[in-house]
Amino acid sequence: MLDCAIIGGGPAGLTAGLYATRGGLQNVTMFEMGMPGGQITQSSEIENYPGFFEHDKTGMDFMDTWQKQCFHFGLKHEMKKVERVAKKGEYFTIYLEGGEEVEAKTAIVCTGSTPKRAGFKGEDEFFGKGVSTCATCDGFFYKNKPVTVLGGGDTALEEAFYLSNICSDVYVVHRRDEFRAAPPTLDRVMRKKNIHLITNSVIEEAVGDAMGLTGVKIKNNDGTITHMENTGLFVFVGHNVNNNVLKDEKGEFICKMNDWGQVIVDLSMKTSVSGLFAAGDMRIEAPKQVVSAAGDGSIAALQVISYIQEQQ
Ligand code: FAD
Ligand code: NAP
């Protein structure tokens, strides 16, 4: 019987493991289907994690020291995919790919979320080299420079607004002439002088060279193609929350979720199921940053320690 099963080994899961083991729990396993580190390992650089100020280091380098520290106090890692988590009586059963089952007193789910790709030419090639899905992470690299934003939802327009305070101009490309975003958000964006709305248009291609993105081709519904040079490209066309592990055999969620599939937690990262916690990008109102995911992981682990003490 595990004291705690941690599902997902990104910043939230690793930090939860560090705090749980260093806080005295003996039997803690983190189930991570790949190498630990999470999404940030795809990044070529990280500038906004306090205490880490080395410009020549990638996200992979950054997470390397995390692993050494987080495993130092006894956290175990099993490189296995979790199919689902179920509460049976007092305890949890963790169903692993291949049919194996593990019992745990508590579970912290930190499986993250994945930004959707729009599917234009060059998107994958230049992802992380000029094409981004995170304004907070990468906006600063375009200080006083123009950027292009793709999407017409709340995220695209809120992030366009955020970018407009850093960048010289923000060109919002949207495939229709009506916006999905809430009217007050659209109104706020329309009043900002350096945000320019380009409607009935899509990104035809992200263009670049070995150094990364150099520009974008924007195609209007009438067939006209505009080539925008020297711009960063931010894609906000929705997110997939990695929440399948929280579904039962019938496909129903075992804890309360919001309409967008994010886990509803309180400030202690408690879900609606006693002993089940969620942390990081998959929870409601997540800022989707390494520093906040790590913070969530630490909170969840401290709560797990208290929960186990209360049960004894
Ligand atoms: P993730 O990092 O998504 O980790 C979830 C883990 O769960 C993954 O490793 C996944 O393999 C695992 N998993 C999923 N499902 C299962 C399953 N069923 N079984 C077992 N394992 C599973 N943030 C910043 O603060 N600054 C930046 O500069 C920055 N740059 C970024 C650049 C890029 C290219 C990307 C993609 C993200 C960037 N971010 C940045 C965002 C940051 O990476 C995320 O906010 C953070 O990683 C979220 O941590 P997490 O632990 O919640 O989830
Ligand atoms: P979203 O509402 O699904 O919007 C995605 C946008 O991307 C839409 O405008 C869509 O166009 C466009 N799009 C999708 N696929 C595309 C493609 N392949 N190429 C070009 N454009 C594409 O996603 P979101 O903005 O991330 O929001 C998700 C949910 O969170 C929403 O319900 C939103 O209201 C909510 N949210 C709320 C807040 C808030 O309340 N403050 C903030 C952020 C998000 P179409 O419009 O034509 O479909």
Coordinates of C-alpha atoms and ligand atoms in Angstrom, one line a residue:
M1 CA 0.0 0.0 0.0
L2 CA 1.4 3.3 -1.1
D3 CA 1.1 6.3 1.3
C4 CA 0.7 8.5 -1.8
A5 CA 0.5 7.8 -5.6
I6 CA 1.5 10.8 -7.7
I7 CA 0.3 10.7 -11.3
G8 CA 2.4 12.7 -13.7
G9 CA 6.0 13.8 -13.3
G10 CA 6.1 17.4 -14.5
P11 CA 6.9 20.3 -12.1
A12 CA 3.7 19.7 -10.0
G13 CA 4.3 15.9 -9.6
L14 CA 8.0 16.2 -8.9
T15 CA 7.5 18.9 -6.3
A16 CA 4.7 17.0 -4.7
G17 CA 7.1 14.0 -4.5
L18 CA 9.9 16.1 -2.9
Y19 CA 7.6 17.6 -0.2
A20 CA 5.8 14.3 0.5
T21 CA 9.1 12.3 1.0
R22 CA 11.0 15.1 2.7
G23 CA 7.9 15.5 5.0
G24 CA 8.3 11.9 6.2
L25 CA 6.1 9.8 4.0
Q26 CA 8.0 6.5 3.4
N27 CA 6.2 5.0 0.5
V28 CA 5.5 7.5 -2.3
T29 CA 5.6 6.5 -6.0
M30 CA 5.3 8.9 -9.0
F31 CA 3.8 7.3 -12.1
E32 CA 5.2 9.2 -15.1
M33 CA 4.7 7.6 -18.5
G34 CA 7.8 9.2 -20.0
M35 CA 10.9 10.8 -18.6
P36 CA 10.1 13.1 -15.7
G37 CA 10.1 16.8 -16.4
G38 CA 6.8 17.6 -18.1
Q39 CA 6.1 20.1 -20.8
I40 CA 8.9 22.5 -19.9
T41 CA 11.4 20.1 -21.3
Q42 CA 10.2 21.1 -24.8
S43 CA 11.3 24.7 -24.1
S44 CA 14.5 26.1 -25.4
E45 CA 14.8 28.5 -22.6
I46 CA 13.2 29.6 -19.3
E47 CA 13.5 33.2 -18.1
N48 CA 10.8 33.5 -15.5
Y49 CA 11.6 30.9 -12.8
P50 CA 13.1 32.8 -9.9
G51 CA 16.6 31.7 -9.0
F52 CA 17.4 30.3 -12.4
F53 CA 19.0 32.9 -14.6
E54 CA 21.2 31.0 -17.0
H55 CA 20.3 32.0 -20.6
D56 CA 22.2 29.1 -22.3
K57 CA 20.2 26.4 -20.5
T58 CA 17.2 24.6 -22.0
G59 CA 14.0 23.4 -20.3
M60 CA 15.6 19.9 -20.3
D61 CA 18.7 21.2 -18.5
F62 CA 16.5 23.1 -16.0
M63 CA 14.5 20.0 -15.1
D64 CA 17.6 17.8 -14.7
T65 CA 18.5 19.3 -11.4
W66 CA 14.9 19.0 -10.2
Q67 CA 14.9 15.3 -10.7
K68 CA 18.1 14.8 -8.7
Q69 CA 16.7 16.9 -5.9
C70 CA 13.2 15.4 -5.9
F71 CA 14.4 11.8 -5.9
H72 CA 17.0 12.4 -3.2
F73 CA 14.5 12.0 -0.3
G74 CA 13.1 8.6 -1.4
L75 CA 10.5 9.4 -4.1
K76 CA 10.2 6.4 -6.5
H77 CA 9.5 6.7 -10.2
E78 CA 7.7 4.1 -12.2
M79 CA 7.7 4.8 -15.9
K80 CA 4.2 3.7 -16.5
K81 CA 1.0 5.2 -17.9
V82 CA -1.9 5.4 -15.5
E83 CA -5.2 4.4 -17.1
R84 CA -7.4 5.5 -14.3
V85 CA -7.8 6.2 -10.6
A86 CA -10.7 4.9 -8.5
K87 CA -11.6 5.2 -4.9
K88 CA -12.7 1.9 -3.4
G89 CA -13.8 2.3 0.2
E90 CA -11.1 4.2 2.1
Y91 CA -8.3 3.7 -0.4
F92 CA -7.5 4.4 -4.0
T93 CA -6.7 1.9 -6.8
I94 CA -4.3 3.0 -9.5
Y95 CA -4.9 1.1 -12.7
L96 CA -1.8 0.9 -14.8
E97 CA -1.4 0.3 -18.5
G98 CA -1.0 -3.5 -19.0
G99 CA -3.4 -4.5 -16.2
E100 CA -1.4 -4.0 -13.1
E101 CA -3.2 -2.4 -10.1
V102 CA -1.6 -0.5 -7.1
E103 CA -3.3 0.5 -3.9
A104 CA -2.7 3.9 -2.3
K105 CA -4.0 5.8 0.7
T106 CA -4.0 9.1 -1.2
A107 CA -3.5 10.3 -4.8
I108 CA -2.2 13.5 -6.3
V109 CA -3.1 13.9 -10.0
C110 CA -0.8 16.2 -12.0
T111 CA -1.2 15.1 -15.6
G112 CA -1.1 18.6 -17.0
S113 CA -2.8 19.9 -20.1
T114 CA -1.8 20.2 -23.7
P115 CA -2.3 23.2 -25.9
K116 CA -4.0 22.3 -29.2
R117 CA -2.2 22.8 -32.4
A118 CA -3.9 24.7 -35.3
G119 CA -2.4 22.5 -38.0
F120 CA -0.8 25.1 -40.4
K121 CA 2.4 24.4 -42.3
G122 CA 5.5 25.0 -40.2
E123 CA 3.7 25.0 -36.9
D124 CA 5.5 21.9 -35.5
E125 CA 8.8 22.8 -37.2
F126 CA 9.0 26.2 -35.5
F127 CA 7.3 25.3 -32.2
G128 CA 9.5 26.6 -29.4
K129 CA 11.6 28.5 -32.1
G130 CA 9.2 31.5 -32.7
V131 CA 5.8 29.7 -32.5
S132 CA 4.6 29.6 -28.9
T133 CA 1.5 28.8 -26.9
C134 CA 2.4 30.8 -23.9
A135 CA 2.5 34.6 -23.8
T136 CA 3.6 34.8 -20.1
C137 CA 6.6 32.5 -21.0
D138 CA 7.7 34.0 -24.3
G139 CA 6.1 37.5 -24.7
F140 CA 9.1 39.2 -23.2
F141 CA 11.3 37.9 -26.0
Y142 CA 9.3 40.2 -28.3
K143 CA 9.6 43.4 -26.2
N144 CA 8.9 46.4 -28.5
K145 CA 8.5 44.0 -31.5
P146 CA 5.4 43.0 -33.4
V147 CA 3.7 39.6 -32.7
T148 CA 0.9 37.7 -34.3
V149 CA -1.8 35.9 -32.3
L150 CA -4.0 33.2 -33.7
G151 CA -7.5 32.5 -32.3
G152 CA -10.7 34.3 -31.4
G153 CA -11.6 32.8 -28.0
D154 CA -11.1 34.3 -24.5
T155 CA -7.6 33.0 -24.2
A156 CA -6.5 34.5 -27.5
L157 CA -7.9 37.9 -26.7
E158 CA -6.8 38.0 -23.1
E159 CA -3.3 36.9 -24.1
A160 CA -3.3 39.5 -27.0
F161 CA -4.1 42.1 -24.3
Y162 CA -1.2 40.9 -22.2
L163 CA 1.2 41.0 -25.2
S164 CA 0.0 44.5 -26.1
N165 CA 1.7 45.8 -23.0
I166 CA 5.0 44.4 -24.0
C167 CA 5.1 44.3 -27.8
S168 CA 4.9 47.1 -30.3
D169 CA 1.9 45.7 -32.2
V170 CA -0.3 42.7 -31.8
Y171 CA -2.0 41.3 -34.9
V172 CA -4.9 39.0 -33.9
V173 CA -5.7 36.6 -36.8
H174 CA -9.2 34.9 -36.5
R175 CA -10.9 32.7 -39.0
R176 CA -14.3 34.3 -38.7
D177 CA -15.6 37.9 -38.3
E178 CA -17.4 37.1 -35.0
F179 CA -15.4 36.4 -31.8
R180 CA -16.1 33.6 -29.4
A181 CA -14.5 35.6 -26.5
A182 CA -16.8 37.3 -24.0
P183 CA -18.0 40.8 -25.2
P184 CA -16.3 42.8 -22.5
T185 CA -12.9 41.1 -23.4
L186 CA -13.4 41.9 -27.1
D187 CA -14.4 45.5 -26.2
R188 CA -11.2 45.9 -24.1
V189 CA -9.1 44.6 -27.0
M190 CA -10.8 46.8 -29.5
R191 CA -10.0 49.8 -27.5
K192 CA -6.3 49.0 -27.3
K193 CA -4.5 51.0 -30.1
N194 CA -1.7 48.6 -30.8
I195 CA -4.0 45.5 -31.2
H196 CA -5.1 45.0 -34.8
L197 CA -7.8 42.5 -35.6
I198 CA -7.4 40.5 -38.9
T199 CA -10.7 38.6 -39.3
N200 CA -11.8 36.0 -41.9
S201 CA -8.2 34.9 -42.0
V202 CA -6.0 32.0 -41.1
I203 CA -2.3 31.4 -40.8
E204 CA -1.3 29.8 -44.1
E205 CA 2.3 29.1 -43.1
A206 CA 5.0 29.8 -40.5
V207 CA 8.1 30.7 -42.4
G208 CA 11.7 30.5 -41.1
D209 CA 15.2 29.2 -41.3
A210 CA 17.6 27.2 -39.2
M211 CA 17.6 29.9 -36.6
G212 CA 13.8 29.8 -36.2
L213 CA 10.7 31.7 -37.3
T214 CA 11.2 34.7 -39.5
G215 CA 7.6 35.5 -40.5
V216 CA 4.1 34.3 -41.2
K217 CA 1.9 34.0 -44.2
I218 CA -1.7 35.1 -43.5
K219 CA -4.5 34.0 -45.9
N220 CA -7.8 35.9 -46.1
N221 CA -11.0 34.1 -47.1
D222 CA -10.8 36.0 -50.4
G223 CA -7.6 34.2 -51.2
T224 CA -5.2 37.2 -50.6
I225 CA -2.0 36.2 -48.8
T226 CA -0.1 38.7 -46.7
H227 CA 3.5 38.0 -45.6
M228 CA 4.2 39.4 -42.2
E229 CA 8.0 39.7 -41.5
N230 CA 9.8 39.6 -38.2
T231 CA 7.0 38.5 -35.9
G232 CA 6.6 36.0 -33.1
L233 CA 3.5 33.8 -33.5
F234 CA 1.3 32.9 -30.5
V235 CA -1.3 30.1 -31.1
F236 CA -4.3 30.0 -28.8
V237 CA -6.8 27.6 -30.3
G238 CA -7.9 25.8 -27.1
H239 CA -6.4 23.3 -24.6
N240 CA -6.9 19.5 -24.0
V241 CA -6.8 18.8 -20.3
N242 CA -5.2 15.4 -19.6
N243 CA -8.1 14.3 -17.4
N244 CA -8.8 10.8 -18.6
V245 CA -7.3 9.2 -15.5
L246 CA -10.1 10.8 -13.5
K247 CA -12.8 9.0 -15.5
D248 CA -14.5 5.8 -14.3
E249 CA -15.2 2.7 -16.5
K250 CA -18.3 4.4 -17.8
G251 CA -16.4 7.5 -18.8
E252 CA -17.9 9.6 -15.9
F253 CA -15.6 11.9 -13.9
I254 CA -15.0 10.6 -10.3
C255 CA -14.6 14.2 -9.0
K256 CA -16.1 17.6 -9.8
M257 CA -14.9 19.3 -12.9
N258 CA -15.7 22.6 -14.6
D259 CA -17.3 22.8 -18.1
W260 CA -13.8 22.9 -19.7
G261 CA -12.7 19.6 -18.1
Q262 CA -10.4 21.2 -15.5
V263 CA -10.4 19.7 -12.0
I264 CA -12.2 21.8 -9.4
V265 CA -10.0 22.2 -6.4
D266 CA -9.9 24.5 -3.4
L267 CA -6.9 26.5 -2.2
S268 CA -5.5 23.3 -0.6
M269 CA -5.7 21.5 -4.0
K270 CA -8.4 19.2 -2.5
T271 CA -10.8 17.8 -5.1
S272 CA -14.4 16.9 -4.2
V273 CA -13.2 13.3 -3.3
S274 CA -11.6 13.0 0.1
G275 CA -7.9 12.0 -0.2
L276 CA -7.7 12.9 -3.9
F277 CA -5.8 16.1 -4.9
A278 CA -5.1 17.7 -8.2
A279 CA -2.2 20.1 -9.0
G280 CA -0.7 22.1 -11.8
D281 CA -2.0 22.9 -15.3
M282 CA -5.0 20.6 -15.0
R283 CA -6.7 22.4 -12.2
I284 CA -9.2 25.3 -12.5
E285 CA -7.7 28.8 -13.0
A286 CA -4.2 27.4 -13.4
P287 CA -1.8 30.1 -14.5
K288 CA 0.1 27.4 -16.5
Q289 CA 3.5 28.3 -15.2
V290 CA 6.3 26.1 -13.8
V291 CA 6.5 28.2 -10.6
S292 CA 2.7 27.9 -9.9
A293 CA 2.6 24.2 -10.8
A294 CA 5.4 23.6 -8.4
G295 CA 3.6 25.6 -5.7
D296 CA 0.5 23.5 -6.2
G297 CA 2.5 20.3 -5.9
S298 CA 4.0 21.4 -2.6
I299 CA 0.5 22.4 -1.2
A300 CA -1.0 19.1 -2.3
A301 CA 1.8 17.1 -0.6
L302 CA 1.5 19.0 2.7
Q303 CA -2.2 18.3 2.6
V304 CA -1.6 14.6 2.0
I305 CA 0.7 14.5 5.0
S306 CA -2.0 16.1 7.2
Y307 CA -4.7 13.8 5.7
I308 CA -2.8 10.6 6.5
Q309 CA -2.1 11.9 10.1
E310 CA -5.8 12.6 10.6
Q311 CA -6.7 9.1 9.4
Q312 CA -4.4 7.4 12.0
Ligands
FAD1 P1 3.1 18.9 -17.2 O1 4.4 19.7 -17.2 O2 2.2 18.9 -18.4 O3 3.4 17.5 -16.7 C1 2.4 16.5 -16.8 C2 3.1 15.1 -16.8 O4 2.1 14.1 -16.7 C3 3.8 14.9 -18.2 O5 5.2 14.6 -18.0 C4 3.0 13.7 -18.8 O6 3.9 12.8 -19.5 C5 2.5 13.0 -17.5 N1 1.3 12.3 -17.8 C6 0.1 12.7 -18.4 N2 -0.8 11.7 -18.4 C7 -0.2 10.7 -17.8 C8 -0.7 9.4 -17.5 N3 -2.0 9.0 -17.8 N4 0.1 8.5 -16.8 C9 1.3 8.9 -16.4 N5 1.9 10.1 -16.7 C10 1.1 11.0 -17.4 N6 6.2 27.8 -18.0 C11 7.0 28.8 -17.3 O7 6.8 29.0 -16.2 N7 7.9 29.4 -18.0 C12 8.3 29.2 -19.3 O8 9.2 29.8 -19.9 C13 7.5 28.2 -20.0 N8 7.8 27.8 -21.2 C14 7.1 26.8 -21.8 C15 7.5 26.4 -23.1 C16 6.8 25.4 -23.7 C17 7.3 25.0 -25.1 C18 5.8 24.7 -23.1 C19 5.1 23.6 -23.8 C20 5.4 25.1 -21.8 C21 6.0 26.2 -21.2 N9 5.7 26.6 -19.9 C22 6.4 27.5 -19.2 C23 4.5 26.0 -19.2 C24 5.0 24.9 -18.2 O9 5.8 24.0 -18.8 C25 3.7 24.3 -17.6 O10 2.9 25.2 -16.9 C26 4.1 23.2 -16.5 O11 5.0 22.2 -17.1 C27 2.9 22.5 -15.9 O12 3.3 21.5 -15.0 P2 2.4 20.3 -14.6 O13 3.3 19.5 -13.7 O14 1.1 20.7 -14.2 O15 2.1 19.5 -16.0
NAP2 P1 -11.9 28.3 -27.4 O1 -13.0 29.1 -26.7 O2 -12.2 26.9 -27.9 O3 -11.4 29.2 -28.6 C1 -10.5 28.7 -29.6 C2 -10.4 29.7 -30.7 O4 -9.5 29.2 -31.6 C3 -11.8 30.0 -31.4 O5 -11.9 31.3 -31.7 C4 -11.6 29.1 -32.7 O6 -12.3 29.6 -33.8 C5 -10.1 29.1 -32.9 N1 -9.6 27.9 -33.6 C6 -9.8 26.7 -33.2 N2 -9.1 25.8 -34.0 C7 -8.5 26.6 -34.9 C8 -7.7 26.3 -36.0 N3 -7.3 25.1 -36.3 N4 -7.2 27.4 -36.8 C9 -7.6 28.6 -36.5 N5 -8.4 29.0 -35.4 C10 -8.8 27.9 -34.6 O7 -10.6 28.2 -26.5 P2 -10.0 29.1 -25.3 O8 -10.0 30.5 -25.8 O9 -8.7 28.5 -24.9 O10 -11.1 29.0 -24.2 C11 -11.4 27.7 -23.6 C12 -12.5 27.9 -22.6 O11 -12.0 28.5 -21.5 C13 -13.6 28.7 -23.2 O12 -14.9 28.2 -22.8 C14 -13.4 30.1 -22.6 O13 -14.6 30.9 -22.4 C15 -12.7 29.7 -21.3 N6 -11.9 30.8 -20.8 C16 -12.4 31.7 -20.0 C17 -11.7 32.8 -19.6 C18 -12.3 33.8 -18.7 O14 -13.4 33.6 -18.4 N7 -11.6 34.8 -18.3 C19 -10.3 32.9 -20.0 C20 -9.8 32.0 -20.9 C21 -10.6 30.9 -21.3 P3 -13.9 29.6 -33.9 O15 -14.4 30.7 -32.9 O16 -14.2 29.9 -35.3 O17 -14.3 28.2 -33.5

